[in-house]
Short mmCIF file of C-alpha atoms and ligand atoms in Angstrom, two decimals:
data_model
loop_
_atom_site.label_atom_id
_atom_site.label_comp_id
_atom_site.label_asym_id
_atom_site.label_seq_id
_atom_site.Cartn_x
_atom_site.Cartn_y
_atom_site.Cartn_z
CA MET C 104 103.49 102.72 43.13
CA ALA C 105 105.41 105.87 43.93
CA ILE C 106 103.53 108.91 45.14
CA THR C 107 103.42 111.42 42.30
CA SER C 108 105.04 114.75 42.92
CA GLY C 109 102.62 117.02 44.70
CA TRP C 110 102.32 120.36 46.29
CA GLN C 111 104.73 121.04 49.14
CA ALA C 112 103.44 122.37 52.44
CA PRO C 113 104.23 126.10 52.54
CA ALA C 114 106.61 127.65 55.05
CA PRO C 115 104.49 129.63 57.50
CA THR C 116 104.84 133.43 57.64
CA VAL C 117 103.73 135.23 60.79
CA LEU C 118 102.67 138.84 60.32
CA ALA C 119 103.10 141.54 62.96
CA ARG C 120 100.24 143.66 61.51
CA PRO C 121 96.60 142.86 60.76
CA ARG C 122 96.27 140.35 57.94
CA THR C 123 94.63 141.95 54.91
CA VAL C 124 91.97 139.72 53.37
CA THR C 125 89.87 139.51 50.21
CA ILE C 126 86.78 137.33 49.95
CA LEU C 127 85.79 136.21 46.46
CA GLY C 128 82.17 135.11 46.83
CA SER C 129 81.57 136.90 50.16
CA THR C 130 77.77 136.53 49.91
CA GLY C 131 77.81 132.73 49.67
CA SER C 132 77.73 130.14 52.42
CA VAL C 133 81.54 129.95 52.79
CA GLY C 134 81.88 133.72 52.28
CA CYS C 135 79.36 134.55 55.05
CA GLN C 136 80.98 132.08 57.45
CA THR C 137 84.38 133.66 56.74
CA ILE C 138 82.91 137.07 57.60
CA ASP C 139 81.37 135.64 60.77
CA LEU C 140 84.89 134.66 61.87
CA LEU C 141 86.48 137.98 60.84
CA GLU C 142 83.96 139.87 62.93
CA ARG C 143 84.82 137.82 65.99
CA GLU C 144 88.40 139.13 65.96
CA PRO C 145 88.18 142.83 65.11
CA GLY C 146 91.62 144.38 64.70
CA ARG C 147 93.27 141.16 63.63
CA TYR C 148 92.03 141.39 60.02
CA GLN C 149 91.53 144.24 57.59
CA VAL C 150 89.29 143.65 54.57
CA GLU C 151 90.68 144.71 51.21
CA ALA C 152 87.94 143.52 48.83
CA LEU C 153 84.62 141.67 48.70
CA THR C 154 82.83 140.26 45.65
CA ALA C 155 79.48 138.72 44.72
CA ASN C 156 77.60 137.67 41.61
CA ASN C 157 74.36 139.63 41.95
CA ARG C 158 73.24 139.72 45.58
CA VAL C 159 73.88 143.44 45.90
CA ASP C 160 71.89 144.08 49.08
CA LEU C 161 73.88 141.56 51.10
CA LEU C 162 77.17 142.67 49.53
CA ALA C 163 76.48 146.32 50.39
CA GLU C 164 75.49 145.41 53.93
CA GLN C 165 78.72 143.42 54.37
CA ALA C 166 80.70 146.36 52.95
CA ARG C 167 79.14 148.83 55.40
CA ARG C 168 80.07 146.55 58.30
CA LEU C 169 83.57 145.53 57.21
CA ARG C 170 84.74 148.72 55.43
CA PRO C 171 86.67 147.09 52.54
CA ARG C 172 88.54 149.35 50.11
CA TYR C 173 86.87 147.75 47.07
CA VAL C 174 83.70 145.80 46.26
CA ALA C 175 82.77 144.19 42.96
CA VAL C 176 79.64 142.56 41.62
CA ALA C 177 80.05 140.22 38.64
CA ASP C 178 76.64 141.00 37.13
CA GLU C 179 77.17 144.34 35.36
CA SER C 180 73.47 145.13 35.40
CA ARG C 181 73.68 145.47 39.21
CA TYR C 182 76.37 148.19 39.14
CA ARG C 183 73.99 151.13 39.66
CA ASP C 184 72.27 149.40 42.59
CA LEU C 185 75.57 148.68 44.30
CA LYS C 186 76.88 152.18 43.61
CA ASP C 187 73.72 153.73 45.09
CA ALA C 188 73.74 151.42 48.08
CA LEU C 189 77.31 152.44 48.94
CA SER C 190 77.07 156.07 47.96
CA GLY C 191 79.05 158.32 50.31
CA GLU C 192 80.77 155.38 52.05
CA GLY C 193 84.20 156.03 50.45
CA ILE C 194 84.35 152.48 49.08
CA GLU C 195 85.42 151.87 45.47
CA VAL C 196 82.67 150.05 43.55
CA ALA C 197 83.02 148.10 40.31
CA ALA C 198 81.07 145.57 38.22
CA GLY C 199 81.70 142.81 35.68
CA GLN C 200 83.81 139.66 35.58
CA ASP C 201 86.98 141.75 35.11
CA ALA C 202 86.12 143.72 38.23
CA VAL C 203 86.01 140.45 40.20
CA ILE C 204 89.42 139.51 38.80
CA ALA C 205 90.67 142.99 39.77
CA ALA C 206 89.53 142.28 43.34
CA ALA C 207 91.73 139.18 43.40
CA GLU C 208 94.66 141.19 42.03
CA ARG C 209 94.54 143.77 44.81
CA PRO C 210 97.38 143.45 47.32
CA SER C 211 95.83 141.51 50.19
CA ASP C 212 97.83 138.93 52.15
CA TRP C 213 95.07 136.33 52.10
CA VAL C 214 92.31 135.48 49.63
CA MET C 215 89.29 133.27 50.23
CA ALA C 216 88.39 131.66 46.88
CA ALA C 217 84.70 130.92 47.56
CA ILE C 218 83.00 131.56 44.24
CA VAL C 219 81.05 128.48 43.18
CA GLY C 220 81.95 126.64 39.98
CA ALA C 221 84.32 127.35 37.10
CA ALA C 222 83.18 131.01 37.29
CA GLY C 223 85.80 131.34 40.05
CA LEU C 224 88.70 130.07 37.97
CA LYS C 225 90.07 133.35 36.57
CA SER C 226 89.87 135.27 39.83
CA THR C 227 91.39 132.43 41.86
CA LEU C 228 94.18 132.18 39.33
CA ALA C 229 94.74 135.94 39.56
CA ALA C 230 95.27 135.63 43.32
CA VAL C 231 97.63 132.69 42.79
CA ARG C 232 99.60 134.59 40.14
CA ARG C 233 100.45 137.40 42.52
CA GLY C 234 101.74 134.87 45.06
CA ALA C 235 99.00 135.35 47.69
CA VAL C 236 98.01 132.96 50.44
CA VAL C 237 94.87 131.45 48.90
CA ALA C 238 92.28 129.60 50.95
CA PHE C 239 90.73 127.21 48.42
CA ALA C 240 87.04 126.52 48.90
CA ASN C 241 86.27 126.47 45.18
CA LYS C 242 86.97 122.82 44.38
CA GLU C 243 85.74 123.14 40.77
CA CYS C 244 88.87 125.25 40.03
CA LEU C 245 91.09 122.32 40.92
CA VAL C 246 88.89 119.83 39.12
CA CYS C 247 88.71 121.71 35.82
CA ALA C 248 92.29 123.04 35.77
CA GLY C 249 94.14 121.10 38.46
CA GLU C 250 97.48 120.61 36.76
CA LEU C 251 97.65 124.18 35.46
CA MET C 252 96.63 125.56 38.84
CA MET C 253 99.23 123.49 40.75
CA ARG C 254 101.92 124.50 38.25
CA GLU C 255 101.06 128.19 38.71
CA ILE C 256 101.08 127.83 42.50
CA GLU C 257 104.59 126.41 42.38
CA LEU C 258 105.81 128.92 39.80
CA ARG C 259 104.45 131.99 41.60
CA GLY C 260 105.28 130.87 45.13
CA ALA C 261 101.63 131.14 46.16
CA THR C 262 100.42 129.35 49.28
CA LEU C 263 97.41 127.12 49.00
CA LEU C 264 95.37 126.27 52.08
CA PRO C 265 92.58 123.70 51.58
CA VAL C 266 89.22 124.79 53.01
CA ASP C 267 87.05 121.86 51.99
CA SER C 268 86.61 120.09 55.34
CA GLU C 269 87.99 116.77 54.04
CA HIS C 270 91.12 118.28 52.49
CA ASN C 271 91.63 120.58 55.41
CA ALA C 272 91.50 117.50 57.65
CA ILE C 273 94.09 115.72 55.51
CA PHE C 274 96.24 118.86 55.42
CA GLN C 275 96.29 118.82 59.23
CA VAL C 276 97.52 115.21 59.48
CA PHE C 277 99.52 114.74 56.26
CA ASP C 278 103.27 114.38 56.78
CA PHE C 279 104.65 116.58 53.99
CA GLU C 280 108.23 115.87 55.16
CA ARG C 281 107.80 112.10 54.71
CA ARG C 282 105.38 111.78 51.82
CA GLU C 283 106.75 108.33 51.02
CA ALA C 284 105.34 107.11 54.35
CA VAL C 285 101.78 107.92 53.27
CA GLU C 286 100.00 104.80 52.01
CA LYS C 287 96.56 106.21 51.22
CA LEU C 288 94.03 108.93 51.88
CA ILE C 289 90.54 108.16 53.15
CA LEU C 290 87.93 110.79 52.31
CA THR C 291 84.80 110.55 54.40
CA ALA C 292 81.36 111.34 52.97
CA SER C 293 78.13 111.92 54.84
CA GLY C 294 76.20 110.04 52.15
CA GLY C 295 73.89 113.04 51.72
CA PRO C 296 70.11 113.18 52.19
CA PHE C 297 69.45 110.13 49.99
CA ARG C 298 71.90 107.74 51.63
CA GLN C 299 69.12 105.30 52.49
CA TRP C 300 66.74 105.99 49.60
CA ASP C 301 66.23 103.40 46.87
CA ARG C 302 66.75 104.39 43.24
CA ALA C 303 63.04 104.61 42.45
CA ARG C 304 62.54 107.15 45.24
CA MET C 305 65.69 109.04 44.24
CA GLY C 306 64.24 109.40 40.73
CA GLN C 307 61.34 111.39 42.22
CA ALA C 308 63.49 113.56 44.53
CA SER C 309 62.70 117.28 44.43
CA PRO C 310 65.28 120.10 44.51
CA SER C 311 64.23 121.05 48.05
CA GLU C 312 64.78 117.45 49.23
CA ALA C 313 68.18 117.35 47.51
CA VAL C 314 69.46 120.56 49.12
CA ALA C 315 68.32 119.50 52.61
CA HIS C 316 71.67 118.13 53.72
CA PRO C 317 71.47 116.16 56.98
CA ASN C 318 74.65 117.61 58.54
CA TRP C 319 75.97 120.64 56.65
CA ASP C 320 74.37 123.96 55.77
CA MET C 321 75.82 124.80 52.32
CA GLY C 322 75.11 126.53 49.02
CA ALA C 323 72.61 124.90 46.63
CA LYS C 324 75.10 123.53 44.09
CA ILE C 325 77.36 121.72 46.58
CA SER C 326 74.28 120.43 48.42
CA VAL C 327 72.99 118.75 45.25
CA ASP C 328 76.54 117.48 44.57
CA SER C 329 76.49 115.90 48.03
CA ALA C 330 73.15 114.25 47.29
CA THR C 331 74.48 112.69 44.03
CA MET C 332 77.90 112.10 45.65
CA MET C 333 79.44 113.94 42.71
CA ASN C 334 80.81 116.16 45.46
CA LYS C 335 82.93 113.25 46.71
CA GLY C 336 84.04 112.50 43.16
CA LEU C 337 85.15 116.14 42.73
CA GLU C 338 86.93 115.82 46.06
CA VAL C 339 88.83 112.71 44.93
CA ILE C 340 90.15 114.77 42.00
CA GLU C 341 90.88 117.69 44.32
CA ALA C 342 92.81 115.42 46.71
CA HIS C 343 94.80 113.98 43.83
CA HIS C 344 96.05 117.45 42.90
CA LEU C 345 96.54 118.76 46.42
CA PHE C 346 98.39 115.79 47.87
CA GLY C 347 99.88 114.20 44.75
CA MET C 348 98.14 110.87 45.33
CA PRO C 349 97.09 108.53 42.52
CA GLU C 350 93.39 107.74 42.18
CA ASP C 351 93.72 104.17 43.45
CA ARG C 352 95.16 105.41 46.74
CA ILE C 353 92.27 107.70 47.54
CA GLU C 354 89.49 105.77 49.25
CA VAL C 355 85.98 107.02 49.97
CA LEU C 356 84.05 105.90 53.05
CA VAL C 357 80.51 106.89 53.92
CA HIS C 358 80.42 108.17 57.50
CA PRO C 359 76.92 109.52 58.22
CA GLN C 360 77.84 111.37 61.43
CA SER C 361 80.34 113.72 59.63
CA VAL C 362 82.61 113.75 62.69
CA VAL C 363 85.77 112.20 61.21
CA HIS C 364 86.49 114.66 58.41
CA SER C 365 89.07 112.47 56.66
CA MET C 366 92.09 110.27 57.37
CA VAL C 367 95.61 109.46 56.25
CA THR C 368 96.91 105.88 56.43
CA TYR C 369 100.68 105.47 56.86
CA VAL C 370 102.83 102.52 55.78
CA ASP C 371 103.21 101.32 59.38
CA GLY C 372 99.44 100.90 59.65
CA SER C 373 98.83 104.08 61.65
CA VAL C 374 95.75 106.03 60.63
CA LEU C 375 95.64 109.73 61.54
CA ALA C 376 92.34 111.57 61.44
CA GLN C 377 90.98 115.03 62.15
CA LEU C 378 87.66 115.16 63.98
CA GLY C 379 85.21 117.93 64.76
CA SER C 380 81.56 118.87 64.63
CA PRO C 381 80.25 119.50 61.10
CA ASP C 382 80.79 123.27 61.03
CA MET C 383 82.67 124.88 58.14
CA ARG C 384 83.89 127.61 60.46
CA THR C 385 86.52 125.19 61.82
CA PRO C 386 88.35 124.58 58.51
CA ILE C 387 87.80 128.22 57.47
CA ALA C 388 89.29 129.39 60.78
CA TYR C 389 92.24 127.04 60.29
CA ALA C 390 92.98 128.69 56.93
CA LEU C 391 92.24 132.21 58.14
CA ALA C 392 94.53 132.14 61.16
CA TRP C 393 97.15 129.79 59.67
CA PRO C 394 99.80 129.10 60.85
CA ALA C 395 98.25 130.11 64.19
CA ARG C 396 94.85 128.91 65.41
CA MET C 397 91.86 130.99 66.34
CA ALA C 398 88.89 130.28 68.59
CA THR C 399 85.60 129.43 66.89
CA PRO C 400 82.09 129.01 68.28
CA SER C 401 81.81 125.59 66.59
CA GLN C 402 80.04 123.10 68.80
CA ARG C 403 82.61 121.02 70.69
CA LEU C 404 82.63 117.30 70.07
CA ASP C 405 81.05 115.22 72.76
CA LEU C 406 82.01 111.72 71.64
CA GLY C 407 80.45 110.20 74.76
CA GLN C 408 77.10 111.61 73.72
CA ILE C 409 77.53 110.71 70.03
CA GLY C 410 78.36 107.21 71.22
CA LYS C 411 78.87 105.53 67.89
CA LEU C 412 80.73 106.43 64.69
CA THR C 413 79.85 104.29 61.68
CA PHE C 414 81.46 103.73 58.30
CA GLU C 415 80.27 101.96 55.15
CA PRO C 416 81.41 101.76 51.51
CA PRO C 417 79.54 103.96 49.01
CA ASP C 418 76.92 102.24 46.84
CA PRO C 419 78.09 102.47 43.19
CA GLU C 420 74.64 101.59 41.81
CA ARG C 421 72.76 104.43 43.46
CA PHE C 422 75.62 106.93 43.27
CA PRO C 423 77.22 106.51 39.81
CA ALA C 424 78.66 110.05 39.88
CA LEU C 425 81.53 108.86 42.05
CA ARG C 426 82.58 106.33 39.38
CA LEU C 427 82.28 108.97 36.65
CA ALA C 428 84.62 111.28 38.55
CA ARG C 429 87.13 108.49 39.23
CA ASP C 430 87.08 107.49 35.54
CA ALA C 431 87.58 111.13 34.52
CA LEU C 432 90.57 111.41 36.83
CA LYS C 433 92.06 108.19 35.40
CA SER C 434 91.47 109.41 31.83
CA ALA C 435 93.05 112.78 32.76
CA GLY C 436 93.38 115.40 29.98
CA SER C 437 90.12 117.28 29.49
CA ALA C 438 87.85 114.64 31.08
CA PRO C 439 87.69 116.25 34.57
CA THR C 440 86.96 119.65 32.95
CA ILE C 441 84.09 118.13 30.94
CA LEU C 442 82.80 116.30 34.00
CA SER C 443 82.71 119.43 36.13
CA ALA C 444 81.16 121.69 33.46
CA ALA C 445 78.49 119.13 32.53
CA ASN C 446 77.69 118.64 36.19
CA GLU C 447 77.21 122.39 36.69
CA ILE C 448 74.73 122.49 33.81
CA ALA C 449 72.90 119.37 34.98
CA VAL C 450 72.62 120.60 38.58
CA GLU C 451 71.40 124.01 37.41
CA SER C 452 68.73 122.32 35.29
CA PHE C 453 67.69 120.01 38.14
CA LEU C 454 67.40 122.97 40.54
CA GLY C 455 65.29 124.80 37.96
CA GLY C 456 62.93 121.84 37.62
CA GLY C 457 64.19 120.87 34.15
CA ILE C 458 65.51 117.35 34.71
CA GLY C 459 65.11 114.69 37.38
CA PHE C 460 67.63 113.87 40.09
CA LEU C 461 68.90 110.68 38.45
CA ASP C 462 69.32 112.53 35.15
CA ILE C 463 72.19 114.55 36.63
CA ALA C 464 74.77 111.75 36.47
CA GLU C 465 73.35 110.56 33.14
CA VAL C 466 73.76 114.01 31.57
CA VAL C 467 77.37 114.09 32.80
CA GLU C 468 78.05 110.60 31.46
CA GLU C 469 76.53 111.35 28.07
CA THR C 470 78.46 114.61 27.77
CA LEU C 471 81.71 112.78 28.57
CA GLU C 472 80.89 110.17 25.91
CA ARG C 473 80.15 112.80 23.27
CA ILE C 474 83.33 114.87 23.65
CA PRO C 475 86.68 113.29 22.82
CA ASN C 476 89.31 113.59 25.51
CA ALA C 477 92.15 116.02 24.71
CA GLY C 478 95.21 117.45 26.44
CA LEU C 479 95.03 120.81 28.22
CA LYS C 480 98.13 122.92 27.61
CA CYS C 481 96.96 126.31 28.81
CA LEU C 482 94.07 128.15 30.38
CA ASP C 483 92.55 128.96 27.00
CA ASP C 484 92.25 125.19 26.39
CA VAL C 485 90.41 124.86 29.71
CA HIS C 486 87.95 127.61 28.78
CA GLU C 487 87.39 126.13 25.35
CA VAL C 488 86.67 122.65 26.75
CA ASP C 489 84.52 124.11 29.52
CA GLU C 490 82.38 126.02 27.02
CA ALA C 491 82.09 123.04 24.65
CA ALA C 492 81.06 120.76 27.53
CA ARG C 493 78.41 123.27 28.64
CA ARG C 494 77.02 123.44 25.09
CA VAL C 495 76.84 119.65 24.78
CA ALA C 496 75.42 119.21 28.29
CA ARG C 497 72.70 121.78 27.54
CA ALA C 498 71.81 119.84 24.40
CA VAL C 499 71.66 116.59 26.38
CA VAL C 500 69.49 118.30 29.00
CA GLU C 501 67.17 119.51 26.22
CA THR C 502 66.51 115.93 25.14
CA ARG C 503 65.33 115.11 28.69
CA THR C 504 63.16 118.08 29.52
N1 LIG W 425 79.23 125.77 51.58
C1 LIG W 425 80.07 124.90 52.13
O1 LIG W 425 79.90 124.50 53.27
C2 LIG W 425 81.24 124.40 51.33
C3 LIG W 425 82.07 123.43 51.88
C4 LIG W 425 83.19 123.00 51.16
C5 LIG W 425 83.47 123.53 49.91
N2 LIG W 425 82.63 124.47 49.39
C6 LIG W 425 82.93 125.00 48.06
O2 LIG W 425 83.05 126.40 48.16
C7 LIG W 425 82.54 127.03 46.98
C8 LIG W 425 81.44 128.01 47.40
O3 LIG W 425 80.37 127.25 47.92
P1 LIG W 425 79.14 127.93 48.67
O4 LIG W 425 78.35 126.83 49.22
O5 LIG W 425 79.62 129.02 49.56
O6 LIG W 425 78.35 128.56 47.40
P2 LIG W 425 77.18 129.62 47.40
O7 LIG W 425 76.55 129.74 48.74
O8 LIG W 425 76.32 129.31 46.24
O9 LIG W 425 77.96 131.01 47.11
C9 LIG W 425 78.65 131.22 45.92
C10 LIG W 425 79.29 132.60 45.90
O10 LIG W 425 79.85 132.80 44.58
C11 LIG W 425 79.24 133.96 43.98
N3 LIG W 425 79.09 133.69 42.55
C12 LIG W 425 78.27 132.80 41.96
N4 LIG W 425 78.41 132.83 40.63
C13 LIG W 425 79.34 133.79 40.36
C14 LIG W 425 79.88 134.32 39.15
N5 LIG W 425 79.50 133.88 37.95
N6 LIG W 425 80.82 135.28 39.25
C15 LIG W 425 81.22 135.75 40.46
N7 LIG W 425 80.72 135.31 41.64
C16 LIG W 425 79.79 134.33 41.58
C17 LIG W 425 77.91 134.11 44.68
O11 LIG W 425 77.39 135.45 44.58
P3 LIG W 425 75.81 135.74 44.81
O12 LIG W 425 75.54 135.50 46.25
O13 LIG W 425 75.65 137.17 44.42
O14 LIG W 425 75.06 134.79 43.92
C18 LIG W 425 78.32 133.74 46.12
O15 LIG W 425 78.99 134.82 46.73
C19 LIG W 425 82.05 125.90 46.07
O16 LIG W 425 83.05 125.57 45.16
C20 LIG W 425 81.83 124.75 47.04
O17 LIG W 425 81.98 123.48 46.41
C21 LIG W 425 81.54 124.91 50.06
#
């Protein structure tokens, strides 16, 4: 089967002045790690804008340290608090979803898209539409609106740099000049905290057990996604859009050490991989300094000490979310959008103590069954499907709580 057309690797641009940067979701796990890197190279970066949802204290503290021109909080009720916290600092302050989009529209060279979930779609798209270099952490954007997003990237001449460690790894070893030589992609997965749990025990898992990832320190939603392996399913869809590979040529392998971040198999049998310690600052730094490289404090790999790297296939019985995501990708149309929206609702309910861990995949499956698949022609279609899926998923959740 021919490789479907995919995104072309961008031509690197080297700037002679500090790179101006905007961080959408600066208070999150990826956002804070991006700031950690920025602060290690003062003078090389200038911050244009920072945004958060409602964590005003942290946002204001970041703003005082980094001196952005503009900060926005999505939750309008937090405007006064943010305004007061930054009073006299000479920093423009705004609130509301439109204010977050306005942050993305401001003229920075580089944008980190690190808002979690479909809430980041409009602002990420705004950055893409002005042709920025966009570091993509927010995988849900590509899952719920992948084709539209990739079309916009091509149309607007934006540059997309994958931040997810797996896709960043593939980006580093993928031969964009000879795409026909790529046979398949192999995404590695840690297996999450429940890799060795049986289903009965998984059914009793608490939110705090689900977010306790063995290797990575991440936000709550992605941590639960890792525990269900929905995260890997979302990543299969993400890889399909980023690298133009069909679903049946994207393999998933459980690799508990999280050292090999992903691999590309070529037609001659060569397999190229990117390795590193499990620290998101490495892929973030790759995107931040691209096309150059910057030093990071990430722990250096000591393979002699690690001794053994192991790999195993994922268990489809205990982790049905992976199959659901693959089926959604094969169905195409609105199925991935429904999958992602229903998953957000289910994870939110699980974290709030509403449903059990095993209910998450079941809520997603039932929502997919209840909503007929349809084509997505424009962004309005995506929003409509996203909202409908959330409504149905909430109703399904209700029946289980
Ligand atoms: N964390 C990782 O290591 C990692 C690795 C690979 C990929 N990713 C992806 O990167 C994205 C971010 O993950 P994360 O772990 O950094 O998430 P996180 O820690 O939960 O942070 C999410 C960020 O988005 C903001 N936000 C949440 N809802 C929002 C809304 N409705 N409008 C505007 N801003 C909103 C949050 O603001 P508040 O702080 O004010 O709530 C926060 O700044 C996700 O798509 C995830 O899958 C993360």
